[in-house]
Short mmCIF file of C-alpha atoms and ligand atoms in Angstrom, two decimals:
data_model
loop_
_atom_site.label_atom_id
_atom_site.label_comp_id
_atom_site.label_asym_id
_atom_site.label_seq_id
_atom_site.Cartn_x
_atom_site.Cartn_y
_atom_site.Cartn_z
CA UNK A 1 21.49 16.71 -78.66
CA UNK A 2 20.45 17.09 -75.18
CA UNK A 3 21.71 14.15 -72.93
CA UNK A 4 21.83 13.15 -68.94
CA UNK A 5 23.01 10.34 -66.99
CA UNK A 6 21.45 8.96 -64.04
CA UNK A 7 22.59 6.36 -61.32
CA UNK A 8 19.74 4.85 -58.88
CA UNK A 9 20.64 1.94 -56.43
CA UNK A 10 19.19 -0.97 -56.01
CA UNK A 11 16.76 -1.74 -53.29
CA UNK A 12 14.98 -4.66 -51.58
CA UNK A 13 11.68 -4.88 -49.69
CA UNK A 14 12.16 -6.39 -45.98
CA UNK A 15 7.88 -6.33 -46.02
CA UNK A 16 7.35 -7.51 -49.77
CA UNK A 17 5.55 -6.56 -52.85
CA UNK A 18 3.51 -9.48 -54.11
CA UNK A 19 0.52 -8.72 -56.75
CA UNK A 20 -1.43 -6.18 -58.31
CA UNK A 21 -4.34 -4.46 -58.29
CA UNK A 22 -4.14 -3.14 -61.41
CA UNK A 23 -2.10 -3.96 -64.43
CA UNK A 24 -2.36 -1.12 -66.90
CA UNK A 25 -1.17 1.31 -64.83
CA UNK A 26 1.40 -1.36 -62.89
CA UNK A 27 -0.41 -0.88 -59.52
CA UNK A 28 0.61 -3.03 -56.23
CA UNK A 29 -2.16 -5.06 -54.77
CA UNK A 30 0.13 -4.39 -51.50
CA UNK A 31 2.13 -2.04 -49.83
CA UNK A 32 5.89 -2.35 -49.36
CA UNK A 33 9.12 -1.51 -47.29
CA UNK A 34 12.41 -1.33 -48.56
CA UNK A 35 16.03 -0.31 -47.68
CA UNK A 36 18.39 0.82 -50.42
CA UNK A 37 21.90 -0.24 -51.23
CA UNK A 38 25.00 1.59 -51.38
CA UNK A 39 27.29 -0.62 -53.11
CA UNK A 40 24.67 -1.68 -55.89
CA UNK A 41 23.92 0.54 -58.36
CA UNK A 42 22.67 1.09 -62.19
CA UNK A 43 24.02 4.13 -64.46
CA UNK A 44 21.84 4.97 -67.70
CA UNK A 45 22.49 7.79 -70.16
CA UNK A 46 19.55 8.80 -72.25
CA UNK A 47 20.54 11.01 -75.39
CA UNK A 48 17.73 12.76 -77.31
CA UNK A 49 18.17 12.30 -81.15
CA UNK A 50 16.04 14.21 -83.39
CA UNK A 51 17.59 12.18 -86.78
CA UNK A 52 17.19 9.07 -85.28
CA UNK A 53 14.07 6.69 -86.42
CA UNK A 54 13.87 4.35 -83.40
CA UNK A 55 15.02 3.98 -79.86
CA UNK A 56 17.82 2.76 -79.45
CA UNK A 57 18.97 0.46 -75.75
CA UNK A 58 22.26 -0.80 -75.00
CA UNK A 59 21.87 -2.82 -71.33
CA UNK A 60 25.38 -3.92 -70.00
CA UNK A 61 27.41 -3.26 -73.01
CA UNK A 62 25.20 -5.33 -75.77
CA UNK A 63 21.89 -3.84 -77.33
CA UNK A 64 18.78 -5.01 -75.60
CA UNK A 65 16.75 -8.31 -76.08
CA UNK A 66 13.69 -7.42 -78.04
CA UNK A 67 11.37 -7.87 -75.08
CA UNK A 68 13.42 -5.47 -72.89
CA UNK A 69 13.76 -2.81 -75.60
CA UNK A 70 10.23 -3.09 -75.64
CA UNK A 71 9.62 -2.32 -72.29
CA UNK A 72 12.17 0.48 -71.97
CA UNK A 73 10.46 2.30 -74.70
CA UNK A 74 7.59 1.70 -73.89
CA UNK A 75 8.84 3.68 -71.00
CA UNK A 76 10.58 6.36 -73.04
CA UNK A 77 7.36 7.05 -74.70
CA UNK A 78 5.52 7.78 -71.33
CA UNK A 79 8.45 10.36 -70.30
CA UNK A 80 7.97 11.85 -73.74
CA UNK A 81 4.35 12.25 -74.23
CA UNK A 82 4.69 14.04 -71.01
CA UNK A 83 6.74 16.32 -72.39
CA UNK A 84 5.61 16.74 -75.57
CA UNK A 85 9.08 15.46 -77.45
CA UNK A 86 8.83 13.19 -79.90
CA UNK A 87 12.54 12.84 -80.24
CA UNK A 88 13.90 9.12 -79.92
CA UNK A 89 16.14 7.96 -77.17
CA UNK A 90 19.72 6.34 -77.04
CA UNK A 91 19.60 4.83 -73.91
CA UNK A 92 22.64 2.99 -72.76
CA UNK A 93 22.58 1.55 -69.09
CA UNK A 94 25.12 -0.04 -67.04
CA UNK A 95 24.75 -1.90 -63.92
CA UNK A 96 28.12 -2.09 -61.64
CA UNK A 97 26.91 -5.80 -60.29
CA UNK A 98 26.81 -8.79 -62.40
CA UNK A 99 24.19 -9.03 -64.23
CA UNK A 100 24.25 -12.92 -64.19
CA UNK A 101 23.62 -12.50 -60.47
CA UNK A 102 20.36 -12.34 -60.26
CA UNK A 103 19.73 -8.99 -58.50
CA UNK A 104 16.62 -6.72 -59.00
CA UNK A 105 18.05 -4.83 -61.56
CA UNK A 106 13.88 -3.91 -62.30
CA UNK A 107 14.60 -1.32 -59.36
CA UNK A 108 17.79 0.78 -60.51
CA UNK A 109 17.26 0.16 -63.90
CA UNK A 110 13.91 2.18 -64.16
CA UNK A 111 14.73 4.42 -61.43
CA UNK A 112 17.87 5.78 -63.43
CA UNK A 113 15.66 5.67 -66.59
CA UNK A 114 12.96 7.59 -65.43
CA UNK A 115 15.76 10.20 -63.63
CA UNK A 116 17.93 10.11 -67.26
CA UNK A 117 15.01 10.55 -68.93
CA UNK A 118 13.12 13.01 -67.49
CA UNK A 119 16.57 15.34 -67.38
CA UNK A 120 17.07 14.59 -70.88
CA UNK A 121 13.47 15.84 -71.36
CA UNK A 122 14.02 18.74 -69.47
CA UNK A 123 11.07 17.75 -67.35
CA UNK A 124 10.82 19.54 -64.16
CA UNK A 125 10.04 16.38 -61.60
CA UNK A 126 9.34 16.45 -57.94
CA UNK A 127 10.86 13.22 -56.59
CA UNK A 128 7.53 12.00 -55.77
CA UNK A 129 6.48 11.90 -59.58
CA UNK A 130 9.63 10.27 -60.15
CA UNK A 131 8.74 7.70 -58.23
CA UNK A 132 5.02 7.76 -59.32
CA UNK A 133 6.68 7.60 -63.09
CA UNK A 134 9.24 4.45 -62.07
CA UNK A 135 6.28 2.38 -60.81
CA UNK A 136 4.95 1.93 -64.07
CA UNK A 137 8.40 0.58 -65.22
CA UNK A 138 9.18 -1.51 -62.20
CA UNK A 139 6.96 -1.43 -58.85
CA UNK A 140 10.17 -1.89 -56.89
CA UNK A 141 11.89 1.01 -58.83
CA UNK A 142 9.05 3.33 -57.16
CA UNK A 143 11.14 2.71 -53.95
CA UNK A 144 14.67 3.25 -55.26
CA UNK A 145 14.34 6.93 -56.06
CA UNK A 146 15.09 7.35 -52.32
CA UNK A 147 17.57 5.98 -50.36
CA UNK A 148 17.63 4.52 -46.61
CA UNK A 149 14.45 3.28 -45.01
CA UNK A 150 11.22 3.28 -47.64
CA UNK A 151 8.10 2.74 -48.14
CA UNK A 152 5.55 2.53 -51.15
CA UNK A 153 2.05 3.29 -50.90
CA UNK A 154 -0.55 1.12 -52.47
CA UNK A 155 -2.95 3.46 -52.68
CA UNK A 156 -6.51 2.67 -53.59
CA UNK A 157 -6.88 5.48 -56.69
CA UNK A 158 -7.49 3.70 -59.97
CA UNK A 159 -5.47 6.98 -61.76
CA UNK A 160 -2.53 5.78 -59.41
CA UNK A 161 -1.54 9.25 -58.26
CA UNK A 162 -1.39 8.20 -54.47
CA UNK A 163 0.75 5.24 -55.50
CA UNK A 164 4.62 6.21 -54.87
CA UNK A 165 7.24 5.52 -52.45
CA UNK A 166 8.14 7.75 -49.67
CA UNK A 167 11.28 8.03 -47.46
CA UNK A 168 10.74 6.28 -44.08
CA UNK A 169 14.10 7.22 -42.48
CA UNK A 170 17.97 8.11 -44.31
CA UNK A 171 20.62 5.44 -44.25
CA UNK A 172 22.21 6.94 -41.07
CA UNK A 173 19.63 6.87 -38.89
CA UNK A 174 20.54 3.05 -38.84
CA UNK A 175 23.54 2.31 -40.40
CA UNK A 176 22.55 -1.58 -41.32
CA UNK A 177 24.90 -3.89 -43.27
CA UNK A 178 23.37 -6.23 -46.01
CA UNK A 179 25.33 -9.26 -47.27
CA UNK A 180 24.13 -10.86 -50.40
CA UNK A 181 24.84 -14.60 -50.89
CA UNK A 182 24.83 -15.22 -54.72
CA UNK A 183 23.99 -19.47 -54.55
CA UNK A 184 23.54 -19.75 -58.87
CA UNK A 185 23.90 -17.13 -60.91
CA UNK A 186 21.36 -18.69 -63.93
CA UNK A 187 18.72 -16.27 -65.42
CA UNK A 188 14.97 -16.66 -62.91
CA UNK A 189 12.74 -18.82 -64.71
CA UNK A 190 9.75 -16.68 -64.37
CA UNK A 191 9.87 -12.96 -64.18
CA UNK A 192 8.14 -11.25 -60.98
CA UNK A 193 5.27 -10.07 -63.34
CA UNK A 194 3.80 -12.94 -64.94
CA UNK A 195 4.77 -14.76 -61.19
CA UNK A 196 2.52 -11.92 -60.04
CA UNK A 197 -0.37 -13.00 -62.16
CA UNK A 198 -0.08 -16.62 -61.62
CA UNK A 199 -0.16 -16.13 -57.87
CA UNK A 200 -3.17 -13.72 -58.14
CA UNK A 201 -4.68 -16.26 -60.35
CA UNK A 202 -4.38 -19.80 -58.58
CA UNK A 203 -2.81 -19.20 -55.18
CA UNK A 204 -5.32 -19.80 -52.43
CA UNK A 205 -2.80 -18.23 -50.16
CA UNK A 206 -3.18 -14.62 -52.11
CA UNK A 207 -5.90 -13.15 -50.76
CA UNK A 208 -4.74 -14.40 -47.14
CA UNK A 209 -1.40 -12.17 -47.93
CA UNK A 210 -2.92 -9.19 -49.18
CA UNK A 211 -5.31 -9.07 -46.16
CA UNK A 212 -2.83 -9.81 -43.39
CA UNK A 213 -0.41 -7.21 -44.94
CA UNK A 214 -1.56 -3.72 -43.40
CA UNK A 215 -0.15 -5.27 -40.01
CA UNK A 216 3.25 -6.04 -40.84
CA UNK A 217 3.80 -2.60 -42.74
CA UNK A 218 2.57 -0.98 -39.33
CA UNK A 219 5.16 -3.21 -37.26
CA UNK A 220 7.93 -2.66 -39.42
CA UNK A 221 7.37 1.32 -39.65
CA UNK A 222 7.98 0.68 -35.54
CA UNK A 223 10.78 -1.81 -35.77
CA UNK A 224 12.44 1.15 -37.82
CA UNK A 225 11.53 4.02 -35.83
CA UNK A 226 12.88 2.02 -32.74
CA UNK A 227 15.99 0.58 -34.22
CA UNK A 228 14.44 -2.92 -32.69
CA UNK A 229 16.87 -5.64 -34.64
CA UNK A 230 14.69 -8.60 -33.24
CA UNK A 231 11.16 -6.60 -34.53
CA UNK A 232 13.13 -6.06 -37.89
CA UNK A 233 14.03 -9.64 -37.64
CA UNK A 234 10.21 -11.43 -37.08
CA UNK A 235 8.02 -9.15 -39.85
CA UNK A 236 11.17 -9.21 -42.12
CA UNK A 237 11.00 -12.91 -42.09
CA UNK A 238 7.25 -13.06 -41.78
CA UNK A 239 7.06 -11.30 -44.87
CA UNK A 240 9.63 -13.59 -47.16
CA UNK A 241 7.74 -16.51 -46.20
CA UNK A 242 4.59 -15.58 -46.21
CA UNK A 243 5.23 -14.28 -49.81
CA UNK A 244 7.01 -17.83 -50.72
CA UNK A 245 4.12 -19.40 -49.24
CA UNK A 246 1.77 -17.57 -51.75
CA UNK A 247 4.56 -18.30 -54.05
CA UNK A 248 5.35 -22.25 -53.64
CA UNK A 249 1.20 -22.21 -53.87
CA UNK A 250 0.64 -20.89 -57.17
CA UNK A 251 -0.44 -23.63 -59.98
CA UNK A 252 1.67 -24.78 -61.24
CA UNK A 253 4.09 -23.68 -58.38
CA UNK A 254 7.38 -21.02 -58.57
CA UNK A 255 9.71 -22.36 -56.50
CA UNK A 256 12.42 -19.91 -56.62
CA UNK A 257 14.74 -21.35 -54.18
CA UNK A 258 18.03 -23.31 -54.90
CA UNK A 259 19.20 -25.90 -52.06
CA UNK A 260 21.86 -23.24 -51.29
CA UNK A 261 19.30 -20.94 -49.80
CA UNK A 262 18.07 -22.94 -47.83
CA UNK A 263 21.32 -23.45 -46.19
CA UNK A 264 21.96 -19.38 -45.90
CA UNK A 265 18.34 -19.35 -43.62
CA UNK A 266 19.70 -22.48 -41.73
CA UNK A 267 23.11 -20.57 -41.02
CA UNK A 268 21.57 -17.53 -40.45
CA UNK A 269 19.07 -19.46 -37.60
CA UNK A 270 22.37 -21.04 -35.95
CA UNK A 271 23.64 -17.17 -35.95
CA UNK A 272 20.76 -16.29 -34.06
CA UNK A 273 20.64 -18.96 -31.85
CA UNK A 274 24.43 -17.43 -31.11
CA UNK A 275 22.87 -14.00 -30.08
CA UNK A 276 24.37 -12.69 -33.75
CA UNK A 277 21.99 -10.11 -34.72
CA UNK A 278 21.02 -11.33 -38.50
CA UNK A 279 17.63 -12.02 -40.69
CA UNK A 280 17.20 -13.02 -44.14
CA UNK A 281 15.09 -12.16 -47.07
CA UNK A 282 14.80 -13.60 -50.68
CA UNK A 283 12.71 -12.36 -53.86
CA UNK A 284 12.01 -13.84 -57.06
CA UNK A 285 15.12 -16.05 -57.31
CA UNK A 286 17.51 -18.05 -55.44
CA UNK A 287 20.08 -15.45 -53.90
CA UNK A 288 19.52 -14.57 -50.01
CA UNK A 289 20.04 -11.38 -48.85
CA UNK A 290 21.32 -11.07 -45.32
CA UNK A 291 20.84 -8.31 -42.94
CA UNK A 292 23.07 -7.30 -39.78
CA UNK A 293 24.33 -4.82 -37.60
CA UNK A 294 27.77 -2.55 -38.00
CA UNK A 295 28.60 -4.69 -34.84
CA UNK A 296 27.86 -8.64 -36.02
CA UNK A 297 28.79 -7.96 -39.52
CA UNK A 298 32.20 -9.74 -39.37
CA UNK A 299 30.52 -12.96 -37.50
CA UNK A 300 28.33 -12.93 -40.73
CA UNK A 301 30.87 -12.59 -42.98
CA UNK A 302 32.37 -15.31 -42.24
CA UNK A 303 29.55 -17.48 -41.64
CA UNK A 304 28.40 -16.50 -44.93
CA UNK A 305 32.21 -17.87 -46.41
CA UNK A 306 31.18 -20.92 -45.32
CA UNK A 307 28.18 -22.05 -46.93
CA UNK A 308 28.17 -25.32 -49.63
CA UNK A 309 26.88 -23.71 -52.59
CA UNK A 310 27.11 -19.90 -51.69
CA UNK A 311 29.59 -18.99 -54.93
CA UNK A 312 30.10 -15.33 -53.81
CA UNK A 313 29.22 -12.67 -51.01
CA UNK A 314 28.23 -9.40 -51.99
CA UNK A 315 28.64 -6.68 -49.08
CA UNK A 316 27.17 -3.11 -48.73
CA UNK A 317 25.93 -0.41 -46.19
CA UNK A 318 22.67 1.19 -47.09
CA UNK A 319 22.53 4.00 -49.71
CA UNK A 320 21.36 7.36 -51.27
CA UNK A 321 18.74 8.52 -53.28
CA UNK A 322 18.65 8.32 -57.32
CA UNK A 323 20.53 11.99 -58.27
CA UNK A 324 21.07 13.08 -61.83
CA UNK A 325 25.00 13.23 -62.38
CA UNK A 326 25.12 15.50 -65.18
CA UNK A 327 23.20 16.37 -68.26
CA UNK A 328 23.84 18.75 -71.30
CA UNK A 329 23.33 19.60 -75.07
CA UNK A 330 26.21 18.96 -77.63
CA UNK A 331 26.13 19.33 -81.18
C1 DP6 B 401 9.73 -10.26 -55.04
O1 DP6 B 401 9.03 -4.69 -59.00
O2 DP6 B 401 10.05 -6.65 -60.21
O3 DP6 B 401 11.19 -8.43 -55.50
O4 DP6 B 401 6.21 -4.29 -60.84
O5 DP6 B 401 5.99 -6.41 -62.11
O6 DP6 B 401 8.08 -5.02 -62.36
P1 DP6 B 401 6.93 -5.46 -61.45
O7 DP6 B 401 7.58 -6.31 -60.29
P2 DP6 B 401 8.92 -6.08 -59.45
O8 DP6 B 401 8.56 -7.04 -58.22
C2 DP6 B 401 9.34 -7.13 -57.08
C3 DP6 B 401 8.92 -8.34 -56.31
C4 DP6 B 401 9.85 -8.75 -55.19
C5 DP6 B 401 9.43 -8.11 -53.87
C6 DP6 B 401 9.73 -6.65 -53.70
O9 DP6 B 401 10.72 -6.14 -54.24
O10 DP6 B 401 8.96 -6.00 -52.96
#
């Protein structure tokens, strides 16, 4: 049975992904910017079995909800008609963070598939159909089949094909530090796709997002190229909020903030009102994600440690791309 395993790292957008603008094919209404983590990081083993009836997904040790298995093969089956294999899949993923913590696991979890499963297949992909193939899993997981500095393309094709991430710059050409501060670690009440929909729907913020968007991708490609921390800092924050904006807007509203992170964007204010280089981002649920320099990190740390209602403090540098970390046939 041929088999490979996979491991893609997490990522998360500093200029967001908010909407779409199209559904069947899972296309983003926006562009987006993204660094990738080191320390955070999904495995996934996909074994071909030409016995087996159906699919088959274990996520985390315990076999898949229904409506995730259904999404991951409904995934599986766009990798296979590709190839022309009709074989079904064992696929058994692990992520090394808790799951519980409310991380985009969206992003590694259908990079690694789509890596797994196109090795499996025996698929020869360039890493820009990777990516092209993990958008329709996951927008976000578009972006983690490259580490460092990244960027996904809208694109305006309705086939999608100039819709996939691209490296911006590698982790070392700015060797950033990322806290996360975990304040619940409950499952989101309403998943980024639906949330999408909603806001698309009833926001009257949404179209004011999409159109002031092309301006913040263009600063932060310069913030980047420049290594400016306080250029990173504005559009980085301009971004979150403006997306929470479209967010808290929506009918009825998502409000995916606890009172905990609030307090992290408080702290991380007084650290900048210290000169502590620091900025703050948050997606579709409560945790905040904190971004420094190799320099302020320990000030951040601890301020972090600090926090009423901040359970625990993830820490990592940025990371590499998705690779394929082995892949065979047994009997
Ligand atoms: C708030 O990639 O999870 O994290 O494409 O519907 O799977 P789907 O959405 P997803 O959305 C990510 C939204 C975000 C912002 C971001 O990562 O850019």
């Amino acid at each position: 049975m041929r088999h490979a395993t996979a491991r893609a790292h997490t990522n998360f957008a500093l200029v967001k992904y908010w909407g779409k603008r199209g559904t069947a094919l899972n296309l983003p209404a926006v562009g987006s910017i993204s660094i990738t983590l080191d320390a955070l990081f999904t495995r996934t083993t996909v074994t071909l079995d030409p016995n087996a009836e159906d699919d088959a997904v274990t996520l985390n040790g315990t076999p898949a909800s229904t409506p995730d298995a259904a999404r991951i093969t409904r995934f599986v089956e766009l990798m296979r008609s590709k190839a022309g294999i009709a074989d079904r899949a064992i696929v058994v993923s692990e992520n090394n963070f808790p799951t519980g913590a409310g991380l985009a696991s969206s992003a590694s979890g259908f990079a690694a598939l789509a890596v797994a499963t196109g090795a499996a297949l025996g698929l020869r992909l360039t890493p820009r159909e990777l990516s092209e193939l993990s958008r329709r899993g996951s927008g976000s997981a578009a972006r983690s089949i490259f580490g460092g500095f990244v960027e996904l393309y809208k694109g305006t094709k309705d086939d999608g094909s100039d819709c996939y991430a691209e490296p911006i710059a590698p982790s070392d050409h700015w060797p950033l530090k990322v806290f996360v501060a975990v304040v619940t670690e409950g499952p989101k009440d309403t998943g980024s796709t639906s949330g999408m929909d909603a806001s698309k729907a009833t926001s009257p913020y949404y179209h004011p997002w999409v159109d002031t968007h092309p301006v913040d991708l263009a600063m932060m490609r310069s913030a980047i190229a420049d290594k400016d921390f306080g250029h990173l800092t504005r559009i980085t924050e301009r971004s979150c909020m403006k997306m929470h904006a479209v967010m808290l807007a929506t009918d009825p509203a998502l409000i995916y903030w606890r009172g905990a992170s609030i307090e992290v964007v408080h702290a991380v204010r007084t650290l900048q009102k210290q000169g502590v280089a620091a900025t703050y981002t948050i997606d579709a649920g409560p945790q905040v994600k904190v971004i420094t320099t190799e320099d302020d990190a320990d000030k951040v740390r601890a301020a972090l440690r600090d926090i009423p209602g901040v359970i625990r403090v993830m820490e990592s540098n940025l990371g590499p791309a998705a690779v394929v970390e082995s892949a065979g046939t047994d009997a």
